[in-house]
PDB file of C-alpha atoms in Angstrom:
ATOM      1  CA  MET A   1       0.000   0.000   0.000  1.00 51.00           C
ATOM      2  CA  ALA A   2       2.679   2.459  -1.002  1.00 58.00           C
ATOM      3  CA  THR A   3       0.382   4.760  -2.980  1.00 73.00           C
ATOM      4  CA  ALA A   4      -2.135   7.116  -1.405  1.00 79.00           C
ATOM      5  CA  VAL A   5      -5.598   5.619  -1.182  1.00 93.00           C
ATOM      6  CA  ASP A   6      -8.367   6.912  -3.417  1.00 94.00           C
ATOM      7  CA  PRO A   7     -11.414   5.408  -5.145  1.00 96.00           C
ATOM      8  CA  SER A   8      -9.447   4.664  -8.322  1.00 95.00           C
ATOM      9  CA  ASN A   9      -6.889   2.357  -6.700  1.00 94.00           C
ATOM     10  CA  THR A  10      -8.354   1.091  -3.410  1.00 97.00           C
ATOM     11  CA  ARG A  11     -11.145  -1.458  -3.045  1.00 98.00           C
ATOM     12  CA  LEU A  12     -12.796  -1.412   0.355  1.00 98.00           C
ATOM     13  CA  GLY A  13     -14.445  -4.142   2.416  1.00 98.00           C
ATOM     14  CA  TRP A  14     -16.776  -3.690   5.371  1.00 98.00           C
ATOM     15  CA  ILE A  15     -17.760  -6.254   8.013  1.00 98.00           C
ATOM     16  CA  GLY A  16     -20.627  -5.308  10.327  1.00 96.00           C
ATOM     17  CA  THR A  17     -23.420  -2.912   9.363  1.00 94.00           C
ATOM     18  CA  GLY A  18     -25.159  -2.210  12.657  1.00 90.00           C
ATOM     19  CA  VAL A  19     -26.087   1.132  14.226  1.00 86.00           C
ATOM     20  CA  MET A  20     -22.610   2.577  13.613  1.00 93.00           C
ATOM     21  CA  GLY A  21     -21.300   0.603  10.658  1.00 95.00           C
ATOM     22  CA  ARG A  22     -24.202   1.340   8.341  1.00 95.00           C
ATOM     23  CA  SER A  23     -23.658   5.114   8.385  1.00 96.00           C
ATOM     24  CA  MET A  24     -19.861   4.832   8.260  1.00 98.00           C
ATOM     25  CA  CYS A  25     -19.957   2.517   5.274  1.00 97.00           C
ATOM     26  CA  ALA A  26     -22.401   4.839   3.484  1.00 97.00           C
ATOM     27  CA  HIS A  27     -19.920   7.750   3.728  1.00 98.00           C
ATOM     28  CA  LEU A  28     -17.299   5.681   1.905  1.00 98.00           C
ATOM     29  CA  ILE A  29     -19.745   4.669  -0.828  1.00 98.00           C
ATOM     30  CA  ASN A  30     -20.804   8.295  -1.253  1.00 98.00           C
ATOM     31  CA  ALA A  31     -17.137   9.252  -1.650  1.00 98.00           C
ATOM     32  CA  GLY A  32     -16.939   6.947  -4.678  1.00 98.00           C
ATOM     33  CA  TYR A  33     -15.292   3.851  -3.211  1.00 98.00           C
ATOM     34  CA  THR A  34     -16.210   0.332  -4.302  1.00 96.00           C
ATOM     35  CA  LEU A  35     -17.508  -1.551  -1.241  1.00 97.00           C
ATOM     36  CA  THR A  36     -17.907  -5.254  -0.568  1.00 98.00           C
ATOM     37  CA  VAL A  37     -19.846  -5.929   2.633  1.00 98.00           C
ATOM     38  CA  PHE A  38     -20.620  -8.801   4.981  1.00 97.00           C
ATOM     39  CA  THR A  39     -23.059  -8.799   7.871  1.00 94.00           C
ATOM     40  CA  ARG A  40     -24.588 -11.742   9.692  1.00 89.00           C
ATOM     41  CA  THR A  41     -28.055 -10.314   9.024  1.00 86.00           C
ATOM     42  CA  PRO A  42     -28.246  -9.543   5.261  1.00 87.00           C
ATOM     43  CA  SER A  43     -31.299  -7.295   5.708  1.00 88.00           C
ATOM     44  CA  LYS A  44     -29.130  -4.862   7.699  1.00 88.00           C
ATOM     45  CA  ALA A  45     -27.032  -4.313   4.567  1.00 92.00           C
ATOM     46  CA  GLN A  46     -29.991  -3.725   2.250  1.00 94.00           C
ATOM     47  CA  GLU A  47     -29.704   0.063   2.310  1.00 95.00           C
ATOM     48  CA  LEU A  48     -25.991  -0.167   1.444  1.00 96.00           C
ATOM     49  CA  ILE A  49     -26.667  -2.693  -1.325  1.00 96.00           C
ATOM     50  CA  SER A  50     -29.185  -0.262  -2.828  1.00 97.00           C
ATOM     51  CA  MET A  51     -26.398   2.360  -2.788  1.00 97.00           C
ATOM     52  CA  GLY A  52     -24.135   0.057  -4.779  1.00 96.00           C
ATOM     53  CA  ALA A  53     -22.369  -2.126  -2.226  1.00 97.00           C
ATOM     54  CA  HIS A  54     -21.830  -5.789  -3.091  1.00 96.00           C
ATOM     55  CA  TRP A  55     -22.859  -8.301  -0.384  1.00 96.00           C
ATOM     56  CA  VAL A  56     -20.932 -11.552   0.120  1.00 97.00           C
ATOM     57  CA  ASP A  57     -21.493 -14.377   2.571  1.00 95.00           C
ATOM     58  CA  THR A  58     -18.202 -14.548   4.514  1.00 97.00           C
ATOM     59  CA  PRO A  59     -15.562 -12.141   5.855  1.00 98.00           C
ATOM     60  CA  LYS A  60     -13.013 -14.099   3.799  1.00 98.00           C
ATOM     61  CA  ALA A  61     -14.943 -13.286   0.630  1.00 98.00           C
ATOM     62  CA  VAL A  62     -14.959  -9.606   1.620  1.00 98.00           C
ATOM     63  CA  ALA A  63     -11.188  -9.606   2.028  1.00 98.00           C
ATOM     64  CA  SER A  64     -10.524 -11.468  -1.228  1.00 98.00           C
ATOM     65  CA  GLN A  65     -12.170  -8.572  -3.094  1.00 98.00           C
ATOM     66  CA  SER A  66     -10.641  -5.751  -1.035  1.00 98.00           C
ATOM     67  CA  ASP A  67      -7.398  -3.887  -0.404  1.00 98.00           C
ATOM     68  CA  VAL A  68      -8.547  -2.432   2.913  1.00 98.00           C
ATOM     69  CA  VAL A  69     -11.067  -4.204   5.162  1.00 98.00           C
ATOM     70  CA  PHE A  70     -12.937  -2.468   7.990  1.00 98.00           C
ATOM     71  CA  SER A  71     -14.692  -4.355  10.776  1.00 98.00           C
ATOM     72  CA  ILE A  72     -17.029  -3.030  13.448  1.00 97.00           C
ATOM     73  CA  VAL A  73     -18.851  -5.833  15.221  1.00 95.00           C
ATOM     74  CA  GLY A  74     -20.134  -6.508  18.738  1.00 92.00           C
ATOM     75  CA  TYR A  75     -17.759  -8.415  20.984  1.00 94.00           C
ATOM     76  CA  PRO A  76     -14.106  -9.535  21.061  1.00 96.00           C
ATOM     77  CA  SER A  77     -15.297 -13.068  20.220  1.00 97.00           C
ATOM     78  CA  ASP A  78     -16.928 -11.649  17.070  1.00 97.00           C
ATOM     79  CA  VAL A  79     -13.725  -9.804  16.177  1.00 98.00           C
ATOM     80  CA  ARG A  80     -11.716 -12.993  16.545  1.00 98.00           C
ATOM     81  CA  GLN A  81     -14.158 -14.908  14.365  1.00 98.00           C
ATOM     82  CA  VAL A  82     -14.525 -12.412  11.517  1.00 98.00           C
ATOM     83  CA  ILE A  83     -10.784 -11.661  11.303  1.00 98.00           C
ATOM     84  CA  LEU A  84      -8.803 -14.664  12.540  1.00 98.00           C
ATOM     85  CA  ASP A  85     -10.990 -17.720  11.813  1.00 97.00           C
ATOM     86  CA  SER A  86      -8.823 -19.969   9.642  1.00 96.00           C
ATOM     87  CA  ASN A  87     -11.691 -20.990   7.353  1.00 96.00           C
ATOM     88  CA  SER A  88     -13.828 -17.885   6.974  1.00 97.00           C
ATOM     89  CA  GLY A  89     -11.907 -15.001   8.578  1.00 98.00           C
ATOM     90  CA  ALA A  90     -10.903 -11.886   6.676  1.00 98.00           C
ATOM     91  CA  LEU A  91      -7.173 -12.379   7.173  1.00 98.00           C
ATOM     92  CA  SER A  92      -7.294 -15.731   5.372  1.00 98.00           C
ATOM     93  CA  GLY A  93      -8.621 -14.008   2.242  1.00 98.00           C
ATOM     94  CA  LEU A  94      -6.549 -10.823   2.241  1.00 98.00           C
ATOM     95  CA  ARG A  95      -3.789 -10.402  -0.339  1.00 97.00           C
ATOM     96  CA  GLN A  96      -0.257  -9.520   0.771  1.00 97.00           C
ATOM     97  CA  GLY A  97       0.003  -5.807   1.420  1.00 97.00           C
ATOM     98  CA  GLY A  98      -3.660  -5.548   2.413  1.00 98.00           C
ATOM     99  CA  VAL A  99      -4.831  -3.811   5.562  1.00 98.00           C
ATOM    100  CA  ILE A 100      -7.381  -4.742   8.220  1.00 98.00           C
ATOM    101  CA  ILE A 101      -8.847  -1.927  10.329  1.00 98.00           C
ATOM    102  CA  ASP A 102     -10.820  -3.122  13.339  1.00 98.00           C
ATOM    103  CA  MET A 103     -13.057  -0.353  14.676  1.00 98.00           C
ATOM    104  CA  THR A 104     -14.819  -2.494  17.299  1.00 97.00           C
ATOM    105  CA  THR A 105     -14.153  -1.614  20.922  1.00 96.00           C
ATOM    106  CA  SER A 106     -12.253  -4.731  21.918  1.00 97.00           C
ATOM    107  CA  GLU A 107      -9.400  -6.097  24.004  1.00 97.00           C
ATOM    108  CA  PRO A 108      -5.961  -4.486  23.537  1.00 97.00           C
ATOM    109  CA  SER A 109      -4.327  -7.929  23.702  1.00 97.00           C
ATOM    110  CA  LEU A 110      -6.523  -9.114  20.803  1.00 98.00           C
ATOM    111  CA  ALA A 111      -5.475  -6.074  18.755  1.00 98.00           C
ATOM    112  CA  VAL A 112      -1.829  -7.046  19.324  1.00 98.00           C
ATOM    113  CA  GLU A 113      -2.605 -10.643  18.349  1.00 98.00           C
ATOM    114  CA  ILE A 114      -4.346  -9.535  15.130  1.00 98.00           C
ATOM    115  CA  HIS A 115      -1.415  -7.250  14.291  1.00 98.00           C
ATOM    116  CA  SER A 116       1.045 -10.126  14.758  1.00 98.00           C
ATOM    117  CA  ALA A 117      -1.043 -12.493  12.625  1.00 98.00           C
ATOM    118  CA  ALA A 118      -1.422  -9.878   9.890  1.00 98.00           C
ATOM    119  CA  SER A 119       2.312  -9.148   9.872  1.00 98.00           C
ATOM    120  CA  ALA A 120       3.082 -12.857   9.550  1.00 98.00           C
ATOM    121  CA  ALA A 121       0.792 -12.956   6.504  1.00 97.00           C
ATOM    122  CA  GLY A 122       2.484  -9.970   4.870  1.00 98.00           C
ATOM    123  CA  CYS A 123      -0.433  -7.667   5.736  1.00 98.00           C
ATOM    124  CA  SER A 124      -1.054  -4.807   8.155  1.00 98.00           C
ATOM    125  CA  ALA A 125      -3.578  -4.337  10.939  1.00 98.00           C
ATOM    126  CA  ILE A 126      -4.737  -1.177  12.680  1.00 98.00           C
ATOM    127  CA  ASP A 127      -6.906  -1.022  15.781  1.00 98.00           C
ATOM    128  CA  ALA A 128      -9.085   2.054  15.347  1.00 98.00           C
ATOM    129  CA  PRO A 129     -12.082   2.086  17.717  1.00 98.00           C
ATOM    130  CA  VAL A 130     -14.349   5.116  17.552  1.00 97.00           C
ATOM    131  CA  SER A 131     -16.318   7.401  19.843  1.00 95.00           C
ATOM    132  CA  GLY A 132     -19.272   9.607  19.006  1.00 91.00           C
ATOM    133  CA  GLY A 133     -22.234   7.251  18.840  1.00 87.00           C
ATOM    134  CA  ASP A 134     -24.828   7.036  16.112  1.00 88.00           C
ATOM    135  CA  ARG A 135     -24.912  10.811  15.664  1.00 90.00           C
ATOM    136  CA  GLY A 136     -21.140  10.970  15.160  1.00 94.00           C
ATOM    137  CA  ALA A 137     -21.355   8.128  12.636  1.00 96.00           C
ATOM    138  CA  ARG A 138     -24.172   9.808  10.676  1.00 96.00           C
ATOM    139  CA  ASN A 139     -22.429  13.193  10.652  1.00 97.00           C
ATOM    140  CA  ALA A 140     -18.943  11.824   9.857  1.00 98.00           C
ATOM    141  CA  ALA A 141     -17.814  13.397  13.133  1.00 97.00           C
ATOM    142  CA  LEU A 142     -16.392  10.382  14.971  1.00 98.00           C
ATOM    143  CA  SER A 143     -13.271  10.473  17.104  1.00 98.00           C
ATOM    144  CA  ILE A 144     -11.043   7.649  15.851  1.00 98.00           C
ATOM    145  CA  PHE A 145      -8.229   6.259  18.017  1.00 98.00           C
ATOM    146  CA  ALA A 146      -5.610   4.445  15.948  1.00 98.00           C
ATOM    147  CA  GLY A 147      -2.949   1.967  17.064  1.00 98.00           C
ATOM    148  CA  GLY A 148      -0.377   0.305  14.795  1.00 98.00           C
ATOM    149  CA  GLU A 149       2.262   1.528  12.344  1.00 98.00           C
ATOM    150  CA  GLU A 150       2.041   5.304  12.048  1.00 98.00           C
ATOM    151  CA  SER A 151       2.977   5.243   8.354  1.00 97.00           C
ATOM    152  CA  ILE A 152       0.003   2.967   7.588  1.00 97.00           C
ATOM    153  CA  VAL A 153      -2.356   5.199   9.568  1.00 98.00           C
ATOM    154  CA  GLN A 154      -1.103   8.222   7.639  1.00 97.00           C
ATOM    155  CA  ARG A 155      -1.746   6.474   4.302  1.00 96.00           C
ATOM    156  CA  LEU A 156      -5.252   5.631   5.455  1.00 97.00           C
ATOM    157  CA  ASN A 157      -6.024   9.229   6.427  1.00 97.00           C
ATOM    158  CA  PRO A 158      -8.160   9.873   3.306  1.00 97.00           C
ATOM    159  CA  LEU A 159     -10.475   7.089   4.528  1.00 98.00           C
ATOM    160  CA  PHE A 160     -10.483   8.097   8.188  1.00 98.00           C
ATOM    161  CA  ASN A 161     -11.211  11.704   7.215  1.00 98.00           C
ATOM    162  CA  LEU A 162     -14.470  10.576   5.593  1.00 98.00           C
ATOM    163  CA  LEU A 163     -15.588   9.191   8.969  1.00 98.00           C
ATOM    164  CA  GLY A 164     -14.288  11.771  11.441  1.00 98.00           C
ATOM    165  CA  LYS A 165     -11.011  12.833  13.033  1.00 98.00           C
ATOM    166  CA  VAL A 166      -8.253  10.289  13.616  1.00 98.00           C
ATOM    167  CA  SER A 167      -5.701  10.510  16.420  1.00 98.00           C
ATOM    168  CA  TYR A 168      -2.635   8.277  16.213  1.00 98.00           C
ATOM    169  CA  MET A 169      -2.121   6.815  19.685  1.00 98.00           C
ATOM    170  CA  GLY A 170       0.913   4.554  19.274  1.00 98.00           C
ATOM    171  CA  ALA A 171       1.755   0.881  18.933  1.00 98.00           C
ATOM    172  CA  PRO A 172      -0.757  -1.939  18.272  1.00 98.00           C
ATOM    173  CA  GLY A 173      -3.384  -2.020  21.028  1.00 98.00           C
ATOM    174  CA  LYS A 174      -2.964   1.643  21.987  1.00 98.00           C
ATOM    175  CA  GLY A 175      -6.077   2.604  20.030  1.00 98.00           C
ATOM    176  CA  GLN A 176      -8.043   0.144  22.147  1.00 98.00           C
ATOM    177  CA  PHE A 177      -6.488   1.401  25.390  1.00 98.00           C
ATOM    178  CA  THR A 178      -7.511   4.944  24.381  1.00 98.00           C
ATOM    179  CA  LYS A 179     -11.095   3.917  23.673  1.00 98.00           C
ATOM    180  CA  LEU A 180     -11.320   2.089  26.997  1.00 98.00           C
ATOM    181  CA  GLY A 181     -10.076   5.224  28.772  1.00 98.00           C
ATOM    182  CA  ASN A 182     -12.715   7.144  26.844  1.00 97.00           C
ATOM    183  CA  GLN A 183     -15.365   4.748  28.175  1.00 97.00           C
ATOM    184  CA  VAL A 184     -14.135   5.236  31.754  1.00 97.00           C
ATOM    185  CA  VAL A 185     -14.764   8.986  31.360  1.00 96.00           C
ATOM    186  CA  ILE A 186     -18.169   8.484  29.717  1.00 96.00           C
ATOM    187  CA  ALA A 187     -19.357   5.969  32.336  1.00 97.00           C
ATOM    188  CA  SER A 188     -19.039   8.323  35.304  1.00 96.00           C
ATOM    189  CA  SER A 189     -20.211  11.290  33.187  1.00 96.00           C
ATOM    190  CA  MET A 190     -23.460   9.456  32.406  1.00 97.00           C
ATOM    191  CA  VAL A 191     -23.965   8.614  36.084  1.00 98.00           C
ATOM    192  CA  GLY A 192     -23.474  12.298  36.929  1.00 97.00           C
ATOM    193  CA  LEU A 193     -25.884  13.432  34.199  1.00 98.00           C
ATOM    194  CA  CYS A 194     -28.634  11.042  35.298  1.00 98.00           C
ATOM    195  CA  GLU A 195     -28.146  11.797  39.004  1.00 98.00           C
ATOM    196  CA  GLY A 196     -28.314  15.518  38.264  1.00 98.00           C
ATOM    197  CA  LEU A 197     -31.634  15.069  36.454  1.00 98.00           C
ATOM    198  CA  ILE A 198     -33.029  12.923  39.283  1.00 98.00           C
ATOM    199  CA  TYR A 199     -31.964  15.573  41.819  1.00 98.00           C
ATOM    200  CA  ALA A 200     -33.453  18.440  39.784  1.00 98.00           C
ATOM    201  CA  HIS A 201     -36.694  16.513  39.361  1.00 97.00           C
ATOM    202  CA  LYS A 202     -36.999  15.848  43.109  1.00 97.00           C
ATOM    203  CA  ALA A 203     -36.263  19.520  43.766  1.00 98.00           C
ATOM    204  CA  GLY A 204     -39.225  20.482  41.591  1.00 97.00           C
ATOM    205  CA  LEU A 205     -37.243  22.142  38.805  1.00 98.00           C
ATOM    206  CA  ASP A 206     -38.385  22.295  35.190  1.00 97.00           C
ATOM    207  CA  LEU A 207     -35.987  19.784  33.659  1.00 98.00           C
ATOM    208  CA  ASN A 208     -35.764  21.326  30.192  1.00 97.00           C
ATOM    209  CA  HIS A 209     -34.971  24.684  31.757  1.00 97.00           C
ATOM    210  CA  PHE A 210     -32.487  22.991  34.096  1.00 98.00           C
ATOM    211  CA  VAL A 211     -30.614  21.340  31.207  1.00 97.00           C
ATOM    212  CA  ASP A 212     -30.506  24.610  29.266  1.00 97.00           C
ATOM    213  CA  ALA A 213     -29.260  26.504  32.309  1.00 98.00           C
ATOM    214  CA  ILE A 214     -26.394  24.163  33.228  1.00 98.00           C
ATOM    215  CA  SER A 215     -25.285  23.415  29.658  1.00 97.00           C
ATOM    216  CA  THR A 216     -23.387  26.710  29.368  1.00 96.00           C
ATOM    217  CA  GLY A 217     -21.642  26.363  32.740  1.00 96.00           C
ATOM    218  CA  ALA A 218     -19.016  23.999  34.102  1.00 97.00           C
ATOM    219  CA  ALA A 219     -21.500  21.096  33.978  1.00 96.00           C
ATOM    220  CA  GLY A 220     -21.773  21.409  30.210  1.00 95.00           C
ATOM    221  CA  SER A 221     -20.475  18.313  28.450  1.00 93.00           C
ATOM    222  CA  LYS A 222     -20.726  16.238  25.295  1.00 90.00           C
ATOM    223  CA  SER A 223     -22.825  13.724  27.248  1.00 92.00           C
ATOM    224  CA  LEU A 224     -25.266  16.467  28.221  1.00 95.00           C
ATOM    225  CA  ASP A 225     -25.435  17.737  24.634  1.00 94.00           C
ATOM    226  CA  LEU A 226     -25.927  14.267  23.138  1.00 91.00           C
ATOM    227  CA  TYR A 227     -28.214  12.712  25.724  1.00 95.00           C
ATOM    228  CA  GLY A 228     -29.856  15.367  27.923  1.00 96.00           C
ATOM    229  CA  SER A 229     -32.776  16.042  25.601  1.00 96.00           C
ATOM    230  CA  ARG A 230     -33.051  12.368  24.628  1.00 96.00           C
ATOM    231  CA  ILE A 231     -33.526  11.416  28.277  1.00 98.00           C
ATOM    232  CA  LEU A 232     -36.132  14.135  28.829  1.00 97.00           C
ATOM    233  CA  ASN A 233     -37.996  13.071  25.678  1.00 97.00           C
ATOM    234  CA  ARG A 234     -37.828   9.436  26.817  1.00 97.00           C
ATOM    235  CA  ASP A 235     -35.883   8.600  23.670  1.00 97.00           C
ATOM    236  CA  LEU A 236     -33.932   5.556  24.832  1.00 97.00           C
ATOM    237  CA  GLU A 237     -33.202   4.188  21.357  1.00 95.00           C
ATOM    238  CA  PRO A 238     -29.588   3.057  21.020  1.00 92.00           C
ATOM    239  CA  GLY A 239     -26.896   5.328  19.709  1.00 86.00           C
ATOM    240  CA  PHE A 240     -24.757   2.833  21.607  1.00 90.00           C
ATOM    241  CA  TYR A 241     -26.214  -0.328  23.127  1.00 93.00           C
ATOM    242  CA  VAL A 242     -26.257  -0.947  26.877  1.00 97.00           C
ATOM    243  CA  ASN A 243     -25.125  -4.531  26.105  1.00 96.00           C
ATOM    244  CA  HIS A 244     -22.039  -3.254  24.299  1.00 93.00           C
ATOM    245  CA  PHE A 245     -21.287  -0.686  27.004  1.00 96.00           C
ATOM    246  CA  VAL A 246     -21.439  -3.421  29.660  1.00 97.00           C
ATOM    247  CA  LYS A 247     -18.949  -5.339  27.507  1.00 95.00           C
ATOM    248  CA  ASP A 248     -16.655  -2.314  27.261  1.00 96.00           C
ATOM    249  CA  LEU A 249     -16.764  -1.592  30.991  1.00 97.00           C
ATOM    250  CA  GLY A 250     -16.048  -5.244  31.727  1.00 97.00           C
ATOM    251  CA  ILE A 251     -12.935  -5.067  29.537  1.00 96.00           C
ATOM    252  CA  CYS A 252     -11.944  -1.856  31.346  1.00 97.00           C
ATOM    253  CA  LEU A 253     -12.274  -3.529  34.747  1.00 97.00           C
ATOM    254  CA  ARG A 254     -10.202  -6.535  33.646  1.00 96.00           C
ATOM    255  CA  GLU A 255      -7.491  -4.200  32.360  1.00 95.00           C
ATOM    256  CA  CYS A 256      -7.611  -2.338  35.690  1.00 96.00           C
ATOM    257  CA  GLN A 257      -7.092  -5.623  37.501  1.00 96.00           C
ATOM    258  CA  ASN A 258      -4.091  -6.354  35.271  1.00 94.00           C
ATOM    259  CA  MET A 259      -2.658  -2.906  36.028  1.00 95.00           C
ATOM    260  CA  GLY A 260      -3.446  -2.980  39.748  1.00 98.00           C
ATOM    261  CA  LEU A 261      -5.736   0.047  39.386  1.00 98.00           C
ATOM    262  CA  ALA A 262      -8.725   0.856  41.598  1.00 98.00           C
ATOM    263  CA  LEU A 263     -11.355   2.930  39.738  1.00 98.00           C
ATOM    264  CA  PRO A 264     -14.450   2.897  41.965  1.00 98.00           C
ATOM    265  CA  GLY A 265     -16.491   5.213  39.729  1.00 97.00           C
ATOM    266  CA  LEU A 266     -16.025   2.808  36.828  1.00 98.00           C
ATOM    267  CA  ALA A 267     -17.033  -0.168  38.997  1.00 98.00           C
ATOM    268  CA  LEU A 268     -20.191   1.605  40.198  1.00 98.00           C
ATOM    269  CA  ALA A 269     -21.211   2.553  36.661  1.00 98.00           C
ATOM    270  CA  GLN A 270     -20.676  -1.019  35.477  1.00 98.00           C
ATOM    271  CA  GLN A 271     -22.923  -2.335  38.256  1.00 98.00           C
ATOM    272  CA  LEU A 272     -25.689   0.125  37.381  1.00 98.00           C
ATOM    273  CA  TYR A 273     -25.488  -0.818  33.699  1.00 98.00           C
ATOM    274  CA  LEU A 274     -25.521  -4.505  34.616  1.00 98.00           C
ATOM    275  CA  SER A 275     -28.799  -3.868  36.443  1.00 98.00           C
ATOM    276  CA  LEU A 276     -30.289  -2.564  33.178  1.00 98.00           C
ATOM    277  CA  LYS A 277     -29.231  -5.757  31.463  1.00 98.00           C
ATOM    278  CA  ALA A 278     -30.818  -7.791  34.270  1.00 98.00           C
ATOM    279  CA  HIS A 279     -34.089  -5.943  33.625  1.00 98.00           C
ATOM    280  CA  GLY A 280     -33.987  -6.903  29.933  1.00 98.00           C
ATOM    281  CA  GLU A 281     -32.939  -3.415  28.815  1.00 98.00           C
ATOM    282  CA  GLY A 282     -29.644  -4.311  27.163  1.00 98.00           C
ATOM    283  CA  ASP A 283     -30.826  -3.298  23.695  1.00 97.00           C
ATOM    284  CA  LEU A 284     -31.596   0.254  24.800  1.00 97.00           C
ATOM    285  CA  GLY A 285     -29.070   3.087  24.503  1.00 96.00           C
ATOM    286  CA  THR A 286     -26.622   4.066  27.222  1.00 96.00           C
ATOM    287  CA  GLN A 287     -28.874   6.981  28.225  1.00 97.00           C
ATOM    288  CA  ALA A 288     -31.265   4.316  29.597  1.00 98.00           C
ATOM    289  CA  LEU A 289     -29.143   4.521  32.753  1.00 98.00           C
ATOM    290  CA  ILE A 290     -31.855   6.929  33.914  1.00 98.00           C
ATOM    291  CA  LEU A 291     -34.132   3.888  34.374  1.00 98.00           C
ATOM    292  CA  ALA A 292     -31.781   2.316  36.921  1.00 98.00           C
ATOM    293  CA  LEU A 293     -31.612   5.510  38.969  1.00 98.00           C
ATOM    294  CA  GLU A 294     -35.385   5.992  38.779  1.00 98.00           C
ATOM    295  CA  ARG A 295     -35.890   2.485  40.148  1.00 98.00           C
ATOM    296  CA  ILE A 296     -33.439   3.046  43.022  1.00 97.00           C
ATOM    297  CA  ASN A 297     -35.348   6.191  44.012  1.00 98.00           C
ATOM    298  CA  ASN A 298     -38.874   4.930  43.216  1.00 98.00           C
ATOM    299  CA  LEU A 299     -39.667   7.870  40.945  1.00 97.00           C
ATOM    300  CA  SER A 300     -39.983   8.643  37.266  1.00 97.00           C
ATOM    301  CA  LEU A 301     -38.986  11.746  35.342  1.00 96.00           C
ATOM    302  CA  GLN A 302     -42.023  11.025  33.182  1.00 88.00           C
ATOM    303  CA  SER A 303     -44.298  12.012  36.052  1.00 71.00           C
ATOM    304  CA  GLU A 304     -43.188  15.631  35.615  1.00 55.00           C
ATOM    305  CA  ALA A 305     -43.975  15.557  31.913  1.00 51.00           C
ATOM    306  CA  SER A 306     -47.383  14.002  32.686  1.00 50.00           C
ATOM    307  CA  ALA A 307     -48.138  16.620  35.330  1.00 48.00           C
ATOM    308  CA  ILE A 308     -47.231  19.442  32.974  1.00 46.00           C
ATOM    309  CA  GLY A 309     -49.423  17.899  30.271  1.00 46.00           C
ATOM    310  CA  LYS A 310     -52.445  17.973  32.644  1.00 45.00           C
ATOM    311  CA  LEU A 311     -52.108  21.666  33.485  1.00 39.00           C
TER     312      LEU A 311
END
């Protein structure tokens, strides 16, 4: 991959077209790239197929028709299967000199393993998890954290720039470590946001006015901007699934154990999110944390909206 990537010389593959992947893949198609896609549920790729993407039935088939293969799937076990499986994995079908970019939030050690396997096959691998949720994916405004060879990341910049802003973080696995650190920050931020809304509700404040008032002060945050109004409107649809966030926080806690780190805020957030999963709410978005805090306090923010509606 010595030449700069552009639609005339670089065929792209995409594995995983869920909430995030669908929008990200669409940006690349709209930029003129030829896309071959695989997803376990073909109907999820229908919109991309109608835009011109070609669907195939294995990750290996994606890679055999691609120079650069992106993956964004659910869990580390999925990453291992779609990339490293000896029969159907992408690496087994990728030509020498090809590149695999895994954008799933996954284990740093797995990113290192994939990089080693790719190098042994004469290929390259970059771990490039993203932050920004469904809105960031739709608006091509994702934060992308890249680990691997810096020269490869620089060559891939024309692709990353179609999805958001890339930051090179260092050696293989460092992109994943960055994303996990990002999740540590988000976890406690979401607890703070939801607790603040619960407190304001109990104090009898108008919650929309409360959110507007604090958003321009020190409490203003990306979490407040992205999720404050969604919570108040009871929009709990996933920009990022609770199930996947529980997975991420679990990886964070295991890494903390390996490092000998105590992060009590992270542990508390993980327990609260686990309670959502126990209530069957794992397919809601991370802003559904409000439900756990409502249950603890035996109240509902909806009661305020209902009361206002009756006035």
